[in-house]
Amino acid sequence: MDQRTVSSVIAGRPVAGAPGGRIRSTNPARLDEVVADVALGDATLLVTAAQVASDAQRAWADVPAPVRGRAIAHIGRLVEDNKQALAALVTREIGKPYPEALGEVQEIIDTCDFFLGEGRRLYGQTVPSEMPDKQLFTFRNPVGAVAVITAGNFPVAVPSWYIVPALLCGNSVVWKPAEYSAATAAAFHELFCRGGGLPPGVFNVVYADGPTTFAGLEQALDAGLIDKVGFTGSSEVGARIGELAGRHLQSACLELGGKNPMVVTASADIDLAVEGALFGGFGTAGQRCTSLGTVICHESVHDEFLTRFAEATAAAAVGDPFADVLYGPMLDIRFSERFERFLAWIGPQHKIMGSSGIGRITAANPRARFAGDPEAGIFCHPTIVDGVRPGDKIFDQETFGPLVGVTTYRTLDQAVELANAPGYGLSSSIYTSDASEAFRFRRGVSAGMVSVNNSTSGAEAHLPFGGNGKSGNGSRQSGQWVLDQFTRWQALNWDYSGRLQKAQMDVAELTPDHDFRL
Ligand code: UN1
């Protein structure tokens, strides 16, 4: 199998050496298979990349937006022509089942499709003035040099949500992808630079570990080289990034964790809800930020739902992500280790269902319907935990991995309260055949995204994506909404009267007759 050597690329040139050390990115389904040898950078390298991006940005902003839009069109086409190869690399490097990896690559193409046309819009407004011979306008200006830091669970789709609109709007980019998805990141970067014909320095990629990235970002911000930060990852790190950006009077674009609730009402189609819970809870081994956290079941349907959900989970195929499975391995060893710690939160008051064991799947802790050799990689049993309540860590906190909690409610108000209780607010879902319940839930839930009769995962690439509370600071990605992240409004007023006309003071007033009555 081909093994790549991956190094940072700054100003179009690969960086020699590895000031931050070297790591290996391995296939999580076959740990003995090295996908890439990765040369890591240090904080200074990140600052250098920021300097290069900052220097390149003005000239890129001078390229007419429709021409930048054509670059996005070409990138989208090249990604489409390499769809299978890129998806196969995603599956090899992070273990996402191949059909899902194809969907992930499709999300880049969809994002390019949306933004290629934006190059010919990027509309500003003409606005009437309160005075004659004066005209008002608004323009969208690029923000500048953007640092994008992304996780490896969506190693190409989520980066494209930042990078495509950022470039289209005339910004330059320094991208720090997850180290454990470095080969995929390198392929993405190459497709973008070649497909887009981007001038050197407009899109740079730096591989580095988390603490190094933070230190480099801090230095680059202090030096005035970064104008916007985009971050996808944990709520904990997101809070630190938000704080750092805030010190520089910037608002970061944050896409953080979730404890995404699914409400199953008394009028729900239970089969549909089970299907949604299975995909939302265990797809990508529960490692999406939109993964289902807790099923909040009406007490009248709890037993029926739980029985069917547990049966469906027990029957689902897990294993080799190139086989026909519900999910494959954990993204990387660090996630299976952390998942073990989440499992320790299960208490005696909880009932465990869904598999023949919990934790790592091994020869001694086997799982029926396993595709392949579990010991070759890092695979975990799907775990349903019934009886979770607020105050249980397992209810209150994100448990990134194949774990779904189940609880009950009596009134819809209680369901909404339970849905909001953990304090996240990314995605949510309700299964109901009652329109008033759907709308009451929408209104009450704190989540940025609501699904009705659909799972918590599976956002389309042209609706606003983002969360509230511990899931983010209200920033939104995708569609027209992300333009507000990567542009700043500039207001222009142009007085061609030849005299100083003072706003609010030199304004003509008509004389109304307030006493008139019919
Ligand atoms: C993420 O988990 O970071 O809605 C993004 C979904 C995907 C995107 C998830 N389209 O599940």
PDB file of N, CA, C and O in Angstrom, residues 219-282:
ATOM      1  N   GLN A 219       1.305  33.734  18.706  1.00  0.00           N
ATOM      2  CA  GLN A 219       2.372  34.613  18.197  1.00  0.00           C
ATOM      3  C   GLN A 219       1.945  35.319  16.906  1.00  0.00           C
ATOM      4  O   GLN A 219       2.210  36.501  16.713  1.00  0.00           O
ATOM      5  N   ALA A 220       1.269  34.588  16.035  1.00  0.00           N
ATOM      6  CA  ALA A 220       0.836  35.179  14.758  1.00  0.00           C
ATOM      7  C   ALA A 220      -0.210  36.276  14.998  1.00  0.00           C
ATOM      8  O   ALA A 220      -0.199  37.318  14.331  1.00  0.00           O
ATOM      9  N   LEU A 221      -1.080  36.046  15.980  1.00  0.00           N
ATOM     10  CA  LEU A 221      -2.078  37.073  16.306  1.00  0.00           C
ATOM     11  C   LEU A 221      -1.392  38.303  16.923  1.00  0.00           C
ATOM     12  O   LEU A 221      -1.715  39.438  16.568  1.00  0.00           O
ATOM     13  N   ASP A 222      -0.446  38.031  17.812  1.00  0.00           N
ATOM     14  CA  ASP A 222       0.293  39.147  18.434  1.00  0.00           C
ATOM     15  C   ASP A 222       1.007  39.985  17.372  1.00  0.00           C
ATOM     16  O   ASP A 222       1.119  41.192  17.495  1.00  0.00           O
ATOM     17  N   ALA A 223       1.499  39.309  16.335  1.00  0.00           N
ATOM     18  CA  ALA A 223       2.237  40.010  15.280  1.00  0.00           C
ATOM     19  C   ALA A 223       1.294  40.636  14.245  1.00  0.00           C
ATOM     20  O   ALA A 223       1.750  41.224  13.261  1.00  0.00           O
ATOM     21  N   GLY A 224       0.000  40.473  14.439  1.00  0.00           N
ATOM     22  CA  GLY A 224      -0.969  41.074  13.512  1.00  0.00           C
ATOM     23  C   GLY A 224      -1.028  40.387  12.156  1.00  0.00           C
ATOM     24  O   GLY A 224      -1.392  41.008  11.149  1.00  0.00           O
ATOM     25  N   LEU A 225      -0.687  39.098  12.128  1.00  0.00           N
ATOM     26  CA  LEU A 225      -0.622  38.400  10.834  1.00  0.00           C
ATOM     27  C   LEU A 225      -1.882  37.592  10.525  1.00  0.00           C
ATOM     28  O   LEU A 225      -2.065  37.142   9.398  1.00  0.00           O
ATOM     29  N   ILE A 226      -2.709  37.385  11.521  1.00  0.00           N
ATOM     30  CA  ILE A 226      -3.939  36.599  11.324  1.00  0.00           C
ATOM     31  C   ILE A 226      -5.133  37.488  11.656  1.00  0.00           C
ATOM     32  O   ILE A 226      -5.162  38.145  12.706  1.00  0.00           O
ATOM     33  N   ASP A 227      -6.115  37.478  10.760  1.00  0.00           N
ATOM     34  CA  ASP A 227      -7.262  38.374  10.940  1.00  0.00           C
ATOM     35  C   ASP A 227      -8.540  37.635  11.324  1.00  0.00           C
ATOM     36  O   ASP A 227      -9.544  38.250  11.688  1.00  0.00           O
ATOM     37  N   LYS A 228      -8.498  36.310  11.194  1.00  0.00           N
ATOM     38  CA  LYS A 228      -9.707  35.524  11.512  1.00  0.00           C
ATOM     39  C   LYS A 228      -9.269  34.107  11.822  1.00  0.00           C
ATOM     40  O   LYS A 228      -8.367  33.572  11.159  1.00  0.00           O
ATOM     41  N   VAL A 229      -9.908  33.510  12.811  1.00  0.00           N
ATOM     42  CA  VAL A 229      -9.602  32.113  13.138  1.00  0.00           C
ATOM     43  C   VAL A 229     -10.876  31.300  12.978  1.00  0.00           C
ATOM     44  O   VAL A 229     -11.945  31.693  13.464  1.00  0.00           O
ATOM     45  N   GLY A 230     -10.758  30.179  12.292  1.00  0.00           N
ATOM     46  CA  GLY A 230     -11.853  29.209  12.214  1.00  0.00           C
ATOM     47  C   GLY A 230     -11.401  27.950  12.928  1.00  0.00           C
ATOM     48  O   GLY A 230     -10.278  27.490  12.712  1.00  0.00           O
ATOM     49  N   PHE A 231     -12.238  27.420  13.794  1.00  0.00           N
ATOM     50  CA  PHE A 231     -11.828  26.239  14.561  1.00  0.00           C
ATOM     51  C   PHE A 231     -12.973  25.245  14.673  1.00  0.00           C
ATOM     52  O   PHE A 231     -14.090  25.610  15.068  1.00  0.00           O
ATOM     53  N   THR A 232     -12.704  23.993  14.356  1.00  0.00           N
ATOM     54  CA  THR A 232     -13.649  22.905  14.608  1.00  0.00           C
ATOM     55  C   THR A 232     -12.965  21.925  15.540  1.00  0.00           C
ATOM     56  O   THR A 232     -11.869  21.434  15.243  1.00  0.00           O
ATOM     57  N   GLY A 233     -13.594  21.656  16.675  1.00  0.00           N
ATOM     58  CA  GLY A 233     -13.008  20.726  17.631  1.00  0.00           C
ATOM     59  C   GLY A 233     -13.784  20.762  18.937  1.00  0.00           C
ATOM     60  O   GLY A 233     -14.983  21.078  18.953  1.00  0.00           O
ATOM     61  N   SER A 234     -13.098  20.464  20.024  1.00  0.00           N
ATOM     62  CA  SER A 234     -13.792  20.320  21.311  1.00  0.00           C
ATOM     63  C   SER A 234     -14.215  21.681  21.873  1.00  0.00           C
ATOM     64  O   SER A 234     -13.607  22.721  21.572  1.00  0.00           O
ATOM     65  N   SER A 235     -15.214  21.656  22.728  1.00  0.00           N
ATOM     66  CA  SER A 235     -15.708  22.879  23.373  1.00  0.00           C
ATOM     67  C   SER A 235     -14.609  23.484  24.236  1.00  0.00           C
ATOM     68  O   SER A 235     -14.459  24.710  24.313  1.00  0.00           O
ATOM     69  N   GLU A 236     -13.832  22.615  24.873  1.00  0.00           N
ATOM     70  CA  GLU A 236     -12.777  23.071  25.776  1.00  0.00           C
ATOM     71  C   GLU A 236     -11.713  23.890  25.012  1.00  0.00           C
ATOM     72  O   GLU A 236     -11.377  25.009  25.396  1.00  0.00           O
ATOM     73  N   VAL A 237     -11.221  23.327  23.909  1.00  0.00           N
ATOM     74  CA  VAL A 237     -10.209  24.047  23.127  1.00  0.00           C
ATOM     75  C   VAL A 237     -10.853  25.254  22.442  1.00  0.00           C
ATOM     76  O   VAL A 237     -10.253  26.336  22.368  1.00  0.00           O
ATOM     77  N   GLY A 238     -12.082  25.097  22.003  1.00  0.00           N
ATOM     78  CA  GLY A 238     -12.795  26.204  21.341  1.00  0.00           C
ATOM     79  C   GLY A 238     -12.898  27.417  22.251  1.00  0.00           C
ATOM     80  O   GLY A 238     -12.743  28.561  21.808  1.00  0.00           O
ATOM     81  N   ALA A 239     -13.140  27.164  23.535  1.00  0.00           N
ATOM     82  CA  ALA A 239     -13.239  28.281  24.485  1.00  0.00           C
ATOM     83  C   ALA A 239     -11.895  29.014  24.569  1.00  0.00           C
ATOM     84  O   ALA A 239     -11.851  30.242  24.634  1.00  0.00           O
ATOM     85  N   ARG A 240     -10.811  28.259  24.547  1.00  0.00           N
ATOM     86  CA  ARG A 240      -9.477  28.889  24.627  1.00  0.00           C
ATOM     87  C   ARG A 240      -9.164  29.668  23.353  1.00  0.00           C
ATOM     88  O   ARG A 240      -8.603  30.763  23.390  1.00  0.00           O
ATOM     89  N   ILE A 241      -9.571  29.115  22.221  1.00  0.00           N
ATOM     90  CA  ILE A 241      -9.335  29.808  20.941  1.00  0.00           C
ATOM     91  C   ILE A 241     -10.176  31.091  20.890  1.00  0.00           C
ATOM     92  O   ILE A 241      -9.709  32.152  20.469  1.00  0.00           O
ATOM     93  N   GLY A 242     -11.422  30.970  21.349  1.00  0.00           N
ATOM     94  CA  GLY A 242     -12.316  32.136  21.350  1.00  0.00           C
ATOM     95  C   GLY A 242     -11.756  33.249  22.230  1.00  0.00           C
ATOM     96  O   GLY A 242     -11.816  34.432  21.886  1.00  0.00           O
ATOM     97  N   GLU A 243     -11.194  32.828  23.369  1.00  0.00           N
ATOM     98  CA  GLU A 243     -10.608  33.785  24.308  1.00  0.00           C
ATOM     99  C   GLU A 243      -9.389  34.470  23.673  1.00  0.00           C
ATOM    100  O   GLU A 243      -9.233  35.694  23.748  1.00  0.00           O
ATOM    101  N   LEU A 244      -8.570  33.666  23.025  1.00  0.00           N
ATOM    102  CA  LEU A 244      -7.366  34.200  22.372  1.00  0.00           C
ATOM    103  C   LEU A 244      -7.752  35.197  21.263  1.00  0.00           C
ATOM    104  O   LEU A 244      -7.206  36.296  21.176  1.00  0.00           O
ATOM    105  N   ALA A 245      -8.715  34.797  20.446  1.00  0.00           N
ATOM    106  CA  ALA A 245      -9.158  35.690  19.369  1.00  0.00           C
ATOM    107  C   ALA A 245      -9.760  36.969  19.964  1.00  0.00           C
ATOM    108  O   ALA A 245      -9.503  38.078  19.481  1.00  0.00           O
ATOM    109  N   GLY A 246     -10.519  36.807  21.040  1.00  0.00           N
ATOM    110  CA  GLY A 246     -11.169  37.951  21.684  1.00  0.00           C
ATOM    111  C   GLY A 246     -10.170  38.988  22.174  1.00  0.00           C
ATOM    112  O   GLY A 246     -10.430  40.192  22.105  1.00  0.00           O
ATOM    113  N   ARG A 247      -9.027  38.491  22.653  1.00  0.00           N
ATOM    114  CA  ARG A 247      -7.978  39.410  23.104  1.00  0.00           C
ATOM    115  C   ARG A 247      -7.506  40.312  21.976  1.00  0.00           C
ATOM    116  O   ARG A 247      -6.957  41.378  22.198  1.00  0.00           O
ATOM    117  N   HIS A 248      -7.688  39.838  20.741  1.00  0.00           N
ATOM    118  CA  HIS A 248      -7.290  40.642  19.582  1.00  0.00           C
ATOM    119  C   HIS A 248      -8.519  41.264  18.907  1.00  0.00           C
ATOM    120  O   HIS A 248      -8.470  41.614  17.729  1.00  0.00           O
ATOM    121  N   LEU A 249      -9.587  41.337  19.664  1.00  0.00           N
ATOM    122  CA  LEU A 249     -10.851  41.917  19.192  1.00  0.00           C
ATOM    123  C   LEU A 249     -11.375  41.208  17.956  1.00  0.00           C
ATOM    124  O   LEU A 249     -11.977  41.818  17.072  1.00  0.00           O
ATOM    125  N   GLN A 250     -11.106  39.932  17.897  1.00  0.00           N
ATOM    126  CA  GLN A 250     -11.642  39.140  16.787  1.00  0.00           C
ATOM    127  C   GLN A 250     -12.668  38.161  17.339  1.00  0.00           C
ATOM    128  O   GLN A 250     -12.569  37.726  18.483  1.00  0.00           O
ATOM    129  N   SER A 251     -13.646  37.808  16.502  1.00  0.00           N
ATOM    130  CA  SER A 251     -14.552  36.736  16.909  1.00  0.00           C
ATOM    131  C   SER A 251     -14.236  35.531  16.029  1.00  0.00           C
ATOM    132  O   SER A 251     -14.311  35.603  14.805  1.00  0.00           O
ATOM    133  N   ALA A 252     -13.840  34.448  16.686  1.00  0.00           N
ATOM    134  CA  ALA A 252     -13.495  33.239  15.936  1.00  0.00           C
ATOM    135  C   ALA A 252     -14.763  32.579  15.412  1.00  0.00           C
ATOM    136  O   ALA A 252     -15.848  32.759  15.971  1.00  0.00           O
ATOM    137  N   CYS A 253     -14.620  31.844  14.326  1.00  0.00           N
ATOM    138  CA  CYS A 253     -15.732  31.027  13.818  1.00  0.00           C
ATOM    139  C   CYS A 253     -15.543  29.653  14.461  1.00  0.00           C
ATOM    140  O   CYS A 253     -14.588  28.938  14.150  1.00  0.00           O
ATOM    141  N   LEU A 254     -16.422  29.313  15.404  1.00  0.00           N
ATOM    142  CA  LEU A 254     -16.221  28.109  16.217  1.00  0.00           C
ATOM    143  C   LEU A 254     -17.297  27.066  15.937  1.00  0.00           C
ATOM    144  O   LEU A 254     -18.491  27.373  15.993  1.00  0.00           O
ATOM    145  N   GLU A 255     -16.857  25.862  15.654  1.00  0.00           N
ATOM    146  CA  GLU A 255     -17.797  24.750  15.463  1.00  0.00           C
ATOM    147  C   GLU A 255     -17.358  23.663  16.422  1.00  0.00           C
ATOM    148  O   GLU A 255     -16.347  22.995  16.196  1.00  0.00           O
ATOM    149  N   LEU A 256     -18.094  23.510  17.538  1.00  0.00           N
ATOM    150  CA  LEU A 256     -17.607  22.710  18.663  1.00  0.00           C
ATOM    151  C   LEU A 256     -18.460  21.461  18.885  1.00  0.00           C
ATOM    152  O   LEU A 256     -19.186  21.032  17.996  1.00  0.00           O
ATOM    153  N   GLY A 257     -18.360  20.923  20.063  1.00  0.00           N
ATOM    154  CA  GLY A 257     -19.015  19.634  20.332  1.00  0.00           C
ATOM    155  C   GLY A 257     -20.526  19.722  20.414  1.00  0.00           C
ATOM    156  O   GLY A 257     -21.122  20.792  20.276  1.00  0.00           O
ATOM    157  N   GLY A 258     -21.133  18.586  20.672  1.00  0.00           N
ATOM    158  CA  GLY A 258     -22.585  18.550  20.808  1.00  0.00           C
ATOM    159  C   GLY A 258     -23.010  17.420  21.724  1.00  0.00           C
ATOM    160  O   GLY A 258     -22.269  16.459  21.931  1.00  0.00           O
ATOM    161  N   LYS A 259     -24.172  17.583  22.330  1.00  0.00           N
ATOM    162  CA  LYS A 259     -24.808  16.467  23.045  1.00  0.00           C
ATOM    163  C   LYS A 259     -26.203  16.462  22.457  1.00  0.00           C
ATOM    164  O   LYS A 259     -27.151  16.999  23.030  1.00  0.00           O
ATOM    165  N   ASN A 260     -26.266  15.915  21.244  1.00  0.00           N
ATOM    166  CA  ASN A 260     -27.438  16.174  20.409  1.00  0.00           C
ATOM    167  C   ASN A 260     -28.615  15.270  20.765  1.00  0.00           C
ATOM    168  O   ASN A 260     -28.497  14.046  20.722  1.00  0.00           O
ATOM    169  N   PRO A 261     -29.741  15.888  21.124  1.00  0.00           N
ATOM    170  CA  PRO A 261     -30.893  15.112  21.573  1.00  0.00           C
ATOM    171  C   PRO A 261     -31.810  14.684  20.427  1.00  0.00           C
ATOM    172  O   PRO A 261     -31.932  15.378  19.418  1.00  0.00           O
ATOM    173  N   MET A 262     -32.434  13.547  20.605  1.00  0.00           N
ATOM    174  CA  MET A 262     -33.494  13.124  19.674  1.00  0.00           C
ATOM    175  C   MET A 262     -34.733  12.821  20.509  1.00  0.00           C
ATOM    176  O   MET A 262     -34.691  11.962  21.403  1.00  0.00           O
ATOM    177  N   VAL A 263     -35.814  13.534  20.247  1.00  0.00           N
ATOM    178  CA  VAL A 263     -37.056  13.310  20.985  1.00  0.00           C
ATOM    179  C   VAL A 263     -37.936  12.355  20.181  1.00  0.00           C
ATOM    180  O   VAL A 263     -38.174  12.569  18.987  1.00  0.00           O
ATOM    181  N   VAL A 264     -38.371  11.294  20.827  1.00  0.00           N
ATOM    182  CA  VAL A 264     -39.284  10.345  20.182  1.00  0.00           C
ATOM    183  C   VAL A 264     -40.632  10.496  20.872  1.00  0.00           C
ATOM    184  O   VAL A 264     -40.780  10.134  22.042  1.00  0.00           O
ATOM    185  N   THR A 265     -41.573  11.081  20.162  1.00  0.00           N
ATOM    186  CA  THR A 265     -42.867  11.393  20.782  1.00  0.00           C
ATOM    187  C   THR A 265     -43.803  10.187  20.688  1.00  0.00           C
ATOM    188  O   THR A 265     -43.510   9.199  20.001  1.00  0.00           O
ATOM    189  N   ALA A 266     -44.949  10.333  21.341  1.00  0.00           N
ATOM    190  CA  ALA A 266     -45.934   9.237  21.334  1.00  0.00           C
ATOM    191  C   ALA A 266     -46.466   8.986  19.927  1.00  0.00           C
ATOM    192  O   ALA A 266     -46.901   7.877  19.609  1.00  0.00           O
ATOM    193  N   SER A 267     -46.430  10.013  19.075  1.00  0.00           N
ATOM    194  CA  SER A 267     -46.987   9.842  17.725  1.00  0.00           C
ATOM    195  C   SER A 267     -45.909   9.508  16.699  1.00  0.00           C
ATOM    196  O   SER A 267     -46.149   9.544  15.496  1.00  0.00           O
ATOM    197  N   ALA A 268     -44.697   9.197  17.165  1.00  0.00           N
ATOM    198  CA  ALA A 268     -43.577   8.958  16.230  1.00  0.00           C
ATOM    199  C   ALA A 268     -43.753   7.648  15.459  1.00  0.00           C
ATOM    200  O   ALA A 268     -44.349   6.693  15.965  1.00  0.00           O
ATOM    201  N   ASP A 269     -43.213   7.636  14.267  1.00  0.00           N
ATOM    202  CA  ASP A 269     -43.065   6.385  13.514  1.00  0.00           C
ATOM    203  C   ASP A 269     -41.823   5.708  14.112  1.00  0.00           C
ATOM    204  O   ASP A 269     -40.688   6.147  13.873  1.00  0.00           O
ATOM    205  N   ILE A 270     -42.033   4.670  14.896  1.00  0.00           N
ATOM    206  CA  ILE A 270     -40.930   4.089  15.685  1.00  0.00           C
ATOM    207  C   ILE A 270     -39.842   3.486  14.788  1.00  0.00           C
ATOM    208  O   ILE A 270     -38.645   3.627  15.065  1.00  0.00           O
ATOM    209  N   ASP A 271     -40.255   2.846  13.698  1.00  0.00           N
ATOM    210  CA  ASP A 271     -39.237   2.260  12.808  1.00  0.00           C
ATOM    211  C   ASP A 271     -38.309   3.342  12.260  1.00  0.00           C
ATOM    212  O   ASP A 271     -37.095   3.169  12.180  1.00  0.00           O
ATOM    213  N   LEU A 272     -38.928   4.454  11.884  1.00  0.00           N
ATOM    214  CA  LEU A 272     -38.144   5.563  11.337  1.00  0.00           C
ATOM    215  C   LEU A 272     -37.203   6.130  12.405  1.00  0.00           C
ATOM    216  O   LEU A 272     -36.038   6.435  12.131  1.00  0.00           O
ATOM    217  N   ALA A 273     -37.730   6.229  13.619  1.00  0.00           N
ATOM    218  CA  ALA A 273     -36.918   6.774  14.721  1.00  0.00           C
ATOM    219  C   ALA A 273     -35.739   5.842  15.026  1.00  0.00           C
ATOM    220  O   ALA A 273     -34.631   6.309  15.287  1.00  0.00           O
ATOM    221  N   VAL A 274     -35.981   4.534  14.965  1.00  0.00           N
ATOM    222  CA  VAL A 274     -34.898   3.567  15.212  1.00  0.00           C
ATOM    223  C   VAL A 274     -33.821   3.720  14.139  1.00  0.00           C
ATOM    224  O   VAL A 274     -32.620   3.770  14.439  1.00  0.00           O
ATOM    225  N   GLU A 275     -34.270   3.854  12.894  1.00  0.00           N
ATOM    226  CA  GLU A 275     -33.309   4.025  11.792  1.00  0.00           C
ATOM    227  C   GLU A 275     -32.476   5.301  11.997  1.00  0.00           C
ATOM    228  O   GLU A 275     -31.258   5.303  11.813  1.00  0.00           O
ATOM    229  N   GLY A 276     -33.150   6.361  12.397  1.00  0.00           N
ATOM    230  CA  GLY A 276     -32.473   7.644  12.629  1.00  0.00           C
ATOM    231  C   GLY A 276     -31.503   7.560  13.790  1.00  0.00           C
ATOM    232  O   GLY A 276     -30.399   8.122  13.745  1.00  0.00           O
ATOM    233  N   ALA A 277     -31.892   6.828  14.849  1.00  0.00           N
ATOM    234  CA  ALA A 277     -31.031   6.695  16.028  1.00  0.00           C
ATOM    235  C   ALA A 277     -29.794   5.866  15.688  1.00  0.00           C
ATOM    236  O   ALA A 277     -28.687   6.166  16.145  1.00  0.00           O
ATOM    237  N   LEU A 278     -29.994   4.838  14.884  1.00  0.00           N
ATOM    238  CA  LEU A 278     -28.878   3.969  14.505  1.00  0.00           C
ATOM    239  C   LEU A 278     -27.840   4.752  13.690  1.00  0.00           C
ATOM    240  O   LEU A 278     -26.644   4.712  13.964  1.00  0.00           O
ATOM    241  N   PHE A 279     -28.313   5.498  12.706  1.00  0.00           N
ATOM    242  CA  PHE A 279     -27.403   6.282  11.858  1.00  0.00           C
ATOM    243  C   PHE A 279     -26.795   7.451  12.642  1.00  0.00           C
ATOM    244  O   PHE A 279     -25.587   7.698  12.587  1.00  0.00           O
ATOM    245  N   GLY A 280     -27.652   8.146  13.398  1.00  0.00           N
ATOM    246  CA  GLY A 280     -27.175   9.321  14.139  1.00  0.00           C
ATOM    247  C   GLY A 280     -26.254   8.938  15.288  1.00  0.00           C
ATOM    248  O   GLY A 280     -25.296   9.634  15.588  1.00  0.00           O
ATOM    249  N   GLY A 281     -26.558   7.822  15.946  1.00  0.00           N
ATOM    250  CA  GLY A 281     -25.798   7.435  17.128  1.00  0.00           C
ATOM    251  C   GLY A 281     -24.514   6.697  16.809  1.00  0.00           C
ATOM    252  O   GLY A 281     -23.491   6.906  17.467  1.00  0.00           O
ATOM    253  N   PHE A 282     -24.586   5.834  15.810  1.00  0.00           N
ATOM    254  CA  PHE A 282     -23.442   4.949  15.582  1.00  0.00           C
ATOM    255  C   PHE A 282     -22.735   5.156  14.244  1.00  0.00           C
ATOM    256  O   PHE A 282     -21.653   4.599  14.039  1.00  0.00           O
TER     257      PHE A 282
END
